[in-house]
Short mmCIF file of C-alpha atoms in Angstrom, two decimals:
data_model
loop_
_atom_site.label_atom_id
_atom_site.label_comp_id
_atom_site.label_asym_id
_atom_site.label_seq_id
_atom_site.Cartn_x
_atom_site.Cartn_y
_atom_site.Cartn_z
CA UNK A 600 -47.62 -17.08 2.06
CA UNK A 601 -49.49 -19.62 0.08
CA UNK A 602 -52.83 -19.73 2.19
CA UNK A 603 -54.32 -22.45 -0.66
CA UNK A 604 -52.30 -24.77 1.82
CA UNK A 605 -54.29 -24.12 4.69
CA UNK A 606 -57.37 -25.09 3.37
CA UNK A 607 -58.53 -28.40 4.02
CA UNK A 608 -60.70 -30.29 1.93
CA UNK A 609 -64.25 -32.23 3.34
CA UNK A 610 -65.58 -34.45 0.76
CA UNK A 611 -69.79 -34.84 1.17
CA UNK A 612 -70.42 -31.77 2.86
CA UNK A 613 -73.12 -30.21 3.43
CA UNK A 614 -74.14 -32.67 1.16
CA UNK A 615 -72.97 -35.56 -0.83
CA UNK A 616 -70.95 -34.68 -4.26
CA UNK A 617 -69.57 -31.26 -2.57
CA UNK A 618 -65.92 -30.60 -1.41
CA UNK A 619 -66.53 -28.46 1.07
CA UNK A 620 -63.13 -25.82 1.43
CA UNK A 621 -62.91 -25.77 5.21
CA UNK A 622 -61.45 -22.12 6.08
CA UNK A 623 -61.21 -23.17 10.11
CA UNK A 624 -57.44 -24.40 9.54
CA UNK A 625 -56.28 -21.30 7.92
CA UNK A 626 -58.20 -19.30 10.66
CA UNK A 627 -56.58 -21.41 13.68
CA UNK A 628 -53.26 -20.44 12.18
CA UNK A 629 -51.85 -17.43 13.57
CA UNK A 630 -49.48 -16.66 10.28
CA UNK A 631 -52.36 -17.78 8.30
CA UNK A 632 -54.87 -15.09 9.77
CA UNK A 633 -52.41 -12.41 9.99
CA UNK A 634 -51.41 -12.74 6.37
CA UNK A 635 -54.94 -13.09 4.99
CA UNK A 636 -55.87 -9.97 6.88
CA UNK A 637 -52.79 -8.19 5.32
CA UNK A 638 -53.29 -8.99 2.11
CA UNK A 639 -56.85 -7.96 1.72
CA UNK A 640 -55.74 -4.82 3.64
CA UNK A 641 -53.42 -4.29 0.69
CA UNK A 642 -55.89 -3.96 -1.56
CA UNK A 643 -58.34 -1.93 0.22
CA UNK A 644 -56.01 0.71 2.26
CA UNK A 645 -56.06 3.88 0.36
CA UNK A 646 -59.95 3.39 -0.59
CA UNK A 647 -61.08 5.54 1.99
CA UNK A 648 -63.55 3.09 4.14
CA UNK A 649 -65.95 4.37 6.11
CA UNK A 650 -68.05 1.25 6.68
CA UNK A 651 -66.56 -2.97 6.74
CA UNK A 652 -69.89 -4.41 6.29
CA UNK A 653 -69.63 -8.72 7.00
CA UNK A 654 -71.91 -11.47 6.14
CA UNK A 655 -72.88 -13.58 8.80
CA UNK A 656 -71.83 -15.68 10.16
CA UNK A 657 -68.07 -16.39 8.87
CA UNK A 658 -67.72 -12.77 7.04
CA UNK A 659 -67.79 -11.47 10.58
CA UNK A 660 -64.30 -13.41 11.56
CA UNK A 661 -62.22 -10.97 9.55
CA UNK A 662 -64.85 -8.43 9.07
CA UNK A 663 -64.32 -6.77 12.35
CA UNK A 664 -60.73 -7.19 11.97
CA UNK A 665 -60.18 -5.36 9.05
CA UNK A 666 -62.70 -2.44 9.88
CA UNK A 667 -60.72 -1.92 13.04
CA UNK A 668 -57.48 -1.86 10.97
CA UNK A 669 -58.87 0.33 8.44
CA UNK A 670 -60.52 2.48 11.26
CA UNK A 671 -63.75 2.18 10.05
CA UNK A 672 -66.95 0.63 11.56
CA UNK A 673 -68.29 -2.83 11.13
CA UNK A 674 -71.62 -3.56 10.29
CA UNK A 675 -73.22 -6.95 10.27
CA UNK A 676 -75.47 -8.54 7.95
CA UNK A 677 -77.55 -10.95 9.52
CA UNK A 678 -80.13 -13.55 8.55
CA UNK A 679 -83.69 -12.52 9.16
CA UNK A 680 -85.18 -11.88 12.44
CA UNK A 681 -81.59 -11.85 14.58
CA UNK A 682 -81.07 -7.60 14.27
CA UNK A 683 -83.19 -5.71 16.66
CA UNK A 684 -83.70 -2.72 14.94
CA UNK A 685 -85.62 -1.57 12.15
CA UNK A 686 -84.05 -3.16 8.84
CA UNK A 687 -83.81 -3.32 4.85
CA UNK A 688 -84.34 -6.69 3.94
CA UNK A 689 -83.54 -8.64 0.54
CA UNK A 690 -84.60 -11.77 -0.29
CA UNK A 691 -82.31 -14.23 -3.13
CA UNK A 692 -82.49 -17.30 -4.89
CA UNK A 693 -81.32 -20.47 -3.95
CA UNK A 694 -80.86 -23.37 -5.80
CA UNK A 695 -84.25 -24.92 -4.02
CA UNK A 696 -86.21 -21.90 -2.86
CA UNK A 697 -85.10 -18.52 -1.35
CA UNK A 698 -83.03 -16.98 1.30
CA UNK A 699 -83.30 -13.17 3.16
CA UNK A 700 -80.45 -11.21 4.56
CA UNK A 701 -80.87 -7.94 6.69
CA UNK A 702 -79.01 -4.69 7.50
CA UNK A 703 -80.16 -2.15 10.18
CA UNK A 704 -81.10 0.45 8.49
CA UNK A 705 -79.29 3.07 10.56
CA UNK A 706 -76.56 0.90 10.09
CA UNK A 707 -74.94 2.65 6.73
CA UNK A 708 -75.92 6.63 5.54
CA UNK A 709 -75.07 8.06 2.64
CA UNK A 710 -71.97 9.19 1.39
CA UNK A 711 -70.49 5.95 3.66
CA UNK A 712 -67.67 3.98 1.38
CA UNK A 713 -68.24 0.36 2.38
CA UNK A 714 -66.32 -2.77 1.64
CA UNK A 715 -67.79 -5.95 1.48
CA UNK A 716 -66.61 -8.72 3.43
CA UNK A 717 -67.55 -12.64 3.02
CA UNK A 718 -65.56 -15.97 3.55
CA UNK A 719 -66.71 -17.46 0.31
CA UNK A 720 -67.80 -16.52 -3.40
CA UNK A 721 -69.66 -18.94 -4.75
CA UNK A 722 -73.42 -18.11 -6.77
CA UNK A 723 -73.09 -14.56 -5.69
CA UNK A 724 -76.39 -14.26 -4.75
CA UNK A 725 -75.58 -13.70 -0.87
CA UNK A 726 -73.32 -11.19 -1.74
CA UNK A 727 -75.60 -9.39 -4.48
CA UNK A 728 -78.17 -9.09 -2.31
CA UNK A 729 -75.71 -7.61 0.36
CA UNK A 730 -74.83 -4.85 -2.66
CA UNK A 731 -78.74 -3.86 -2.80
CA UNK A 732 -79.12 -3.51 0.99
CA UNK A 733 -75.85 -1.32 1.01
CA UNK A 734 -76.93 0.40 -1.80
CA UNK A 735 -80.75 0.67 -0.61
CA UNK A 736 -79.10 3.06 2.47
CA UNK A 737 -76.80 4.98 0.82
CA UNK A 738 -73.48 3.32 1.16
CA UNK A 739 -71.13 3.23 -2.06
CA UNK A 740 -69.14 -0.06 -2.89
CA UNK A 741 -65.73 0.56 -3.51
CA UNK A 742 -64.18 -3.35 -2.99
CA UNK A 743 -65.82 -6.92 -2.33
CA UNK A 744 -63.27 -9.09 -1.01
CA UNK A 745 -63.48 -12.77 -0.44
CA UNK A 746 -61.07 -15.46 0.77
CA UNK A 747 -62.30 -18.46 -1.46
CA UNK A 748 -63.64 -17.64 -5.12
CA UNK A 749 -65.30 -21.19 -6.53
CA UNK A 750 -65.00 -19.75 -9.82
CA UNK A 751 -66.45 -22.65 -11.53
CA UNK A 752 -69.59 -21.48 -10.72
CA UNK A 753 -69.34 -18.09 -11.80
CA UNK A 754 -70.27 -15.84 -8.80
CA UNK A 755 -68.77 -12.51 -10.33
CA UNK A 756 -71.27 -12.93 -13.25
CA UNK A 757 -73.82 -11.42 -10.85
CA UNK A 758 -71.29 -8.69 -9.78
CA UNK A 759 -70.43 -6.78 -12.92
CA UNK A 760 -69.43 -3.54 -12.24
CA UNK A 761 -67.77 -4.10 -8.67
CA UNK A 762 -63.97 -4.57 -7.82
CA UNK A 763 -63.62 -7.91 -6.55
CA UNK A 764 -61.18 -10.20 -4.72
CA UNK A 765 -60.13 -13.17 -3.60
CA UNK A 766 -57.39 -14.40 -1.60
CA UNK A 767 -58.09 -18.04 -3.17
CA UNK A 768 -59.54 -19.17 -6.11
CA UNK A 769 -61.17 -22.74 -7.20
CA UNK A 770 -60.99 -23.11 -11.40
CA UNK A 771 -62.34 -26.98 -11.17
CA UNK A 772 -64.67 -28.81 -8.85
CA UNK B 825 -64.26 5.81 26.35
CA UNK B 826 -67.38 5.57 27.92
CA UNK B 827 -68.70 2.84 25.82
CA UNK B 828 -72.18 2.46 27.46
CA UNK B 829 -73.34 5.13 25.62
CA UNK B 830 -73.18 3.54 22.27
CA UNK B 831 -74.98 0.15 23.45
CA UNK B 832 -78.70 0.83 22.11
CA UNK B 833 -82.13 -0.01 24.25
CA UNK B 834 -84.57 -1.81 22.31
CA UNK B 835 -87.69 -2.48 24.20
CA UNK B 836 -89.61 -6.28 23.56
CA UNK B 837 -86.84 -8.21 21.54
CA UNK B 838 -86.62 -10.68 21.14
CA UNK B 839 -90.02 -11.28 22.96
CA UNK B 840 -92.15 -8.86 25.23
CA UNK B 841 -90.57 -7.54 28.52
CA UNK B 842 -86.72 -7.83 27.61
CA UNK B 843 -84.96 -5.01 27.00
CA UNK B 844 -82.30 -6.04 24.46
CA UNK B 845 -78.85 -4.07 24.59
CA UNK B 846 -77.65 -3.62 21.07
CA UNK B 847 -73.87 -3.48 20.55
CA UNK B 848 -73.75 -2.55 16.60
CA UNK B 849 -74.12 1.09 17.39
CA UNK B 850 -71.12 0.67 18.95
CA UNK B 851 -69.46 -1.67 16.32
CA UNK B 852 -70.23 0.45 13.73
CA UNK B 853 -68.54 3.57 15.25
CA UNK B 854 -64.71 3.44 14.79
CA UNK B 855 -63.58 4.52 17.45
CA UNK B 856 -65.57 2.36 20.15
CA UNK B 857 -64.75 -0.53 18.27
CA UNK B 858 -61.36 0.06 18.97
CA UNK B 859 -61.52 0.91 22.12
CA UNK B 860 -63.19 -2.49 23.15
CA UNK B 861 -60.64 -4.26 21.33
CA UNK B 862 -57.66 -2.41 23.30
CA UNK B 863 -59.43 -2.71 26.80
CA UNK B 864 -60.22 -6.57 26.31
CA UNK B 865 -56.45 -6.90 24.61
CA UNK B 866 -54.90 -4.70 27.91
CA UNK B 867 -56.31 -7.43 29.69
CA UNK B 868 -55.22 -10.43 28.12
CA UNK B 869 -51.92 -9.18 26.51
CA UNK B 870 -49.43 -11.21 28.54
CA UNK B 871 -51.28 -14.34 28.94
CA UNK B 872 -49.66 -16.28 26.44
CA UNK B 873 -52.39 -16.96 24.62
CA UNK B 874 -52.55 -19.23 21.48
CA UNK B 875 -56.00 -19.69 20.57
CA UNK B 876 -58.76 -17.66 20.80
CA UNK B 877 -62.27 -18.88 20.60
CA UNK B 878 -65.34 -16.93 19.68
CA UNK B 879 -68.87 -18.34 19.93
CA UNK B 880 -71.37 -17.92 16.95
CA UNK B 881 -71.88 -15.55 15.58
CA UNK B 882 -71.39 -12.06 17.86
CA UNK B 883 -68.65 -13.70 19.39
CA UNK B 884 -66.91 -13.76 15.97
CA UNK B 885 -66.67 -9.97 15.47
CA UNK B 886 -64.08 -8.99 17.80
CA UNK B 887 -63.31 -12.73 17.95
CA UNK B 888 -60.65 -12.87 14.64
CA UNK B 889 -59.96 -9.09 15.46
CA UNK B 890 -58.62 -10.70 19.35
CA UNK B 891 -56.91 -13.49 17.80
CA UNK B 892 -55.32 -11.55 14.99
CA UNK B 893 -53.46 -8.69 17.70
CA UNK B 894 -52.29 -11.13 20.15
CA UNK B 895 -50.75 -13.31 17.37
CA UNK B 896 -52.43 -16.48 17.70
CA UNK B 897 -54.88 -18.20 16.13
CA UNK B 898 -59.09 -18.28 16.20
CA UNK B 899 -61.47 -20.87 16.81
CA UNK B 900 -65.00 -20.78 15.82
CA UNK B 901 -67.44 -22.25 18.05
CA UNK B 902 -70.80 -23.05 16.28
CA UNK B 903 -74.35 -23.79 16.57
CA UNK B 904 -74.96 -27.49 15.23
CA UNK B 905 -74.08 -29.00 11.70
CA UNK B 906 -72.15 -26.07 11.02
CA UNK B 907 -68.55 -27.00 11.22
CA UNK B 908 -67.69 -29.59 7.97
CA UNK B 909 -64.90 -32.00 10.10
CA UNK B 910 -65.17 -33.90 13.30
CA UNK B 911 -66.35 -32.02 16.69
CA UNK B 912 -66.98 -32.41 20.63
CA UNK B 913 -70.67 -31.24 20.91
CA UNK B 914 -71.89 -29.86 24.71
CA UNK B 915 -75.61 -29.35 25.14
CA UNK B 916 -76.98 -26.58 27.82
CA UNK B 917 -80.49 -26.10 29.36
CA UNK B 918 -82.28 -23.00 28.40
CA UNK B 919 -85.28 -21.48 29.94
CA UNK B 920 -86.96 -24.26 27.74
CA UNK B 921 -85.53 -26.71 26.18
CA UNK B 922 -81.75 -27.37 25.52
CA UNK B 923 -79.14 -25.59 23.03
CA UNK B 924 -76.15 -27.04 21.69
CA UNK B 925 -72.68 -26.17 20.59
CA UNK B 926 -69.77 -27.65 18.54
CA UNK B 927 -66.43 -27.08 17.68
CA UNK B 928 -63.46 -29.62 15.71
CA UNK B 929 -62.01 -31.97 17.74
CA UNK B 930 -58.66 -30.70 16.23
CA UNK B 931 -59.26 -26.80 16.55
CA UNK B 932 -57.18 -26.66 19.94
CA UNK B 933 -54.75 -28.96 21.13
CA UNK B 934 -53.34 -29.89 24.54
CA UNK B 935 -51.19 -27.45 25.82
CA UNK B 936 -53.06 -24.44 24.51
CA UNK B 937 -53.21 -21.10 26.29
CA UNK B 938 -56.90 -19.91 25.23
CA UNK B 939 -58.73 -16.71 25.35
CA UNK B 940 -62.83 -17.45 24.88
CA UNK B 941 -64.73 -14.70 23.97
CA UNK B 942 -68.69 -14.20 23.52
CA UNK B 943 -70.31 -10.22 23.38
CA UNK B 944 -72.97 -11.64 25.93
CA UNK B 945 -72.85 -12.88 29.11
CA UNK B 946 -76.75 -13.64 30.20
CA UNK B 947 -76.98 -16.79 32.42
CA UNK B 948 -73.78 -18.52 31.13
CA UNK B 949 -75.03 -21.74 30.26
CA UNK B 950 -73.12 -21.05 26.25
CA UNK B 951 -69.93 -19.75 27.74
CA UNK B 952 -69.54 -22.94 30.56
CA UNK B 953 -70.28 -25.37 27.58
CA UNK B 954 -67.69 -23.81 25.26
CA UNK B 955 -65.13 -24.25 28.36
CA UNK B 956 -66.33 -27.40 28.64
CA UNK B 957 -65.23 -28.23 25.29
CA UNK B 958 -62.47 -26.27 24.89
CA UNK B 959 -60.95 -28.25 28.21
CA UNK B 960 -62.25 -31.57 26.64
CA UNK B 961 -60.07 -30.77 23.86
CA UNK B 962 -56.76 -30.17 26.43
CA UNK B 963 -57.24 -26.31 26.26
CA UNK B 964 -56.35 -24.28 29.29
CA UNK B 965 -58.92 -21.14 29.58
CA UNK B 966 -56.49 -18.06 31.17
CA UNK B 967 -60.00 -15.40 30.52
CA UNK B 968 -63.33 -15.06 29.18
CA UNK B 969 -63.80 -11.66 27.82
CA UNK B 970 -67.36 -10.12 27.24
CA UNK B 971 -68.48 -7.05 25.62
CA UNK B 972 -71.97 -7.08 27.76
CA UNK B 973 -72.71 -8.70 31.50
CA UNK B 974 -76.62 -8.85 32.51
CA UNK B 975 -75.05 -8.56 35.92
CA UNK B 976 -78.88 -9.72 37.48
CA UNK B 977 -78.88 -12.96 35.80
CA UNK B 978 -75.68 -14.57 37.97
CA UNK B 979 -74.17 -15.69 34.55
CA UNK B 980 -70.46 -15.66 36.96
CA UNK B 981 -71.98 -18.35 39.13
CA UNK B 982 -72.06 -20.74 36.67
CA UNK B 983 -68.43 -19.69 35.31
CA UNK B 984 -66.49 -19.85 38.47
CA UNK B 985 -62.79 -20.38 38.69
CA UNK B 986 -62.28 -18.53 35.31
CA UNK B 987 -60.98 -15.00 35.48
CA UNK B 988 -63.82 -12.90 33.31
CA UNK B 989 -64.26 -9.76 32.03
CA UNK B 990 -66.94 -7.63 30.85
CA UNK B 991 -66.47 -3.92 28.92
CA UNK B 992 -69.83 -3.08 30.12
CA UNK B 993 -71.93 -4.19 33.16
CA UNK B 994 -75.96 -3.82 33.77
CA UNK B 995 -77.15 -4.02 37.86
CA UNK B 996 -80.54 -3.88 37.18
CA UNK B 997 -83.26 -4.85 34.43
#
């Protein structure tokens, strides 16, 4: 299934100049969320996951769906201040200032195989940070997966030495 | 499964005086996510559903996991300025103040058989502005599935006429 097709372009958003890929029309598609599922599933089956860890808010949509197929638990990684517990925090840079992102820290122990779960690669920074927190509690990487790469802005530079994928990928802006 | 026993206590969050019930011990264990998944889906199973909405961002975790085992599609239902296209917006009162939520005008379409799903059900006020705009948008609401009812805050009054569900109920404070 070509998912590409299901994305839908929004010129000027969040801001003017950016095409925003809008993943809601592949999501309200029932063939479209069923095969995106599957194919990341593909990938990630025989890795032996322990943990599905998803960045909020949109890596939770198929974050809890593929920890419950892979019979694993799903952890969330929140922005600051929304987990109850006692957490790691890491703190990233944006292209105006900085951004934190938190994980219960009872949320992963060692020895847990994780994969990473987020609707979109762009900088990487969201999803490098997610790596240290992981990482910070234990937890071994074994598989990032995306659904949209923008690879024209080079996200997996900050990601050497993890697998990575991505159902679709941007070359041009 | 007696999934009670892997919602978490945490005494003063998000302010003094509430005792917050945390569901990501039990999302994070495999087998009581699945088990909520199954009990909520042995519910809902024949209902003919097409669409199922989840409201940001707990409401998202089981949310694509619902929509992906009953074959239809999912609907995100967001705070505001989230979602790139056009929306319907519904405002609620809070204890102070007002909240609002949004989802795309084109995310559900007359004639749709919908399943809305949120992990909380407090005092309602999100969960009867989502059906609000779910029915704005022609959607017919067949159940409202909840991981968590605060049984002692009436959340039902305000959602009457809708057949709900909750995995786990609370009498008391």
């Amino acid at each position: 299934m070509d998912l590409q097709k299901l994305i839908r372009d929004i010129p000027d958003f969040p801001k003017k100049g950016i095409i925003f890929k809008d993943i809601t029309t592949l999501l309200k598609n029932p063939a479209g969320l069923n095969d995106a599922a599957e194919q990341i599933l593909a990938l990630v089956k025989d890795l032996g996951i322990t943990k599905v860890a998803g960045i909020e808010s949109r890596g939770f949509i198929l974050g809890g769906l593929l920890a419950a197929r892979l019979q694993a638990g799903f952890i969330p990684i929140r922005k600051p201040k929304k987990l109850p517990a006692p957490v790691y925090s890491e703190s990233y840079d944006l292209e105006y200032g900085t951004d934190t992102i938190e994980m219960h820290k009872d949320a992963i122990t060692a020895g847990d195989i994780v994969l990473l779960h987020d609707d979109l690669l762009a900088t990487g920074g969201t999803a490098k940070a997610a790596c240290n927190i992981i990482e910070k509690a234990g937890g071994k990487i074994v598989h990032i997966s995306f659904i949209i790469e923008l690879a024209f802005l080079h996200g997996k530079d900050k990601l050497q030495g993890y697998e990575i994928s991505s159902l679709i990928k941007y070359d041009g802006e």
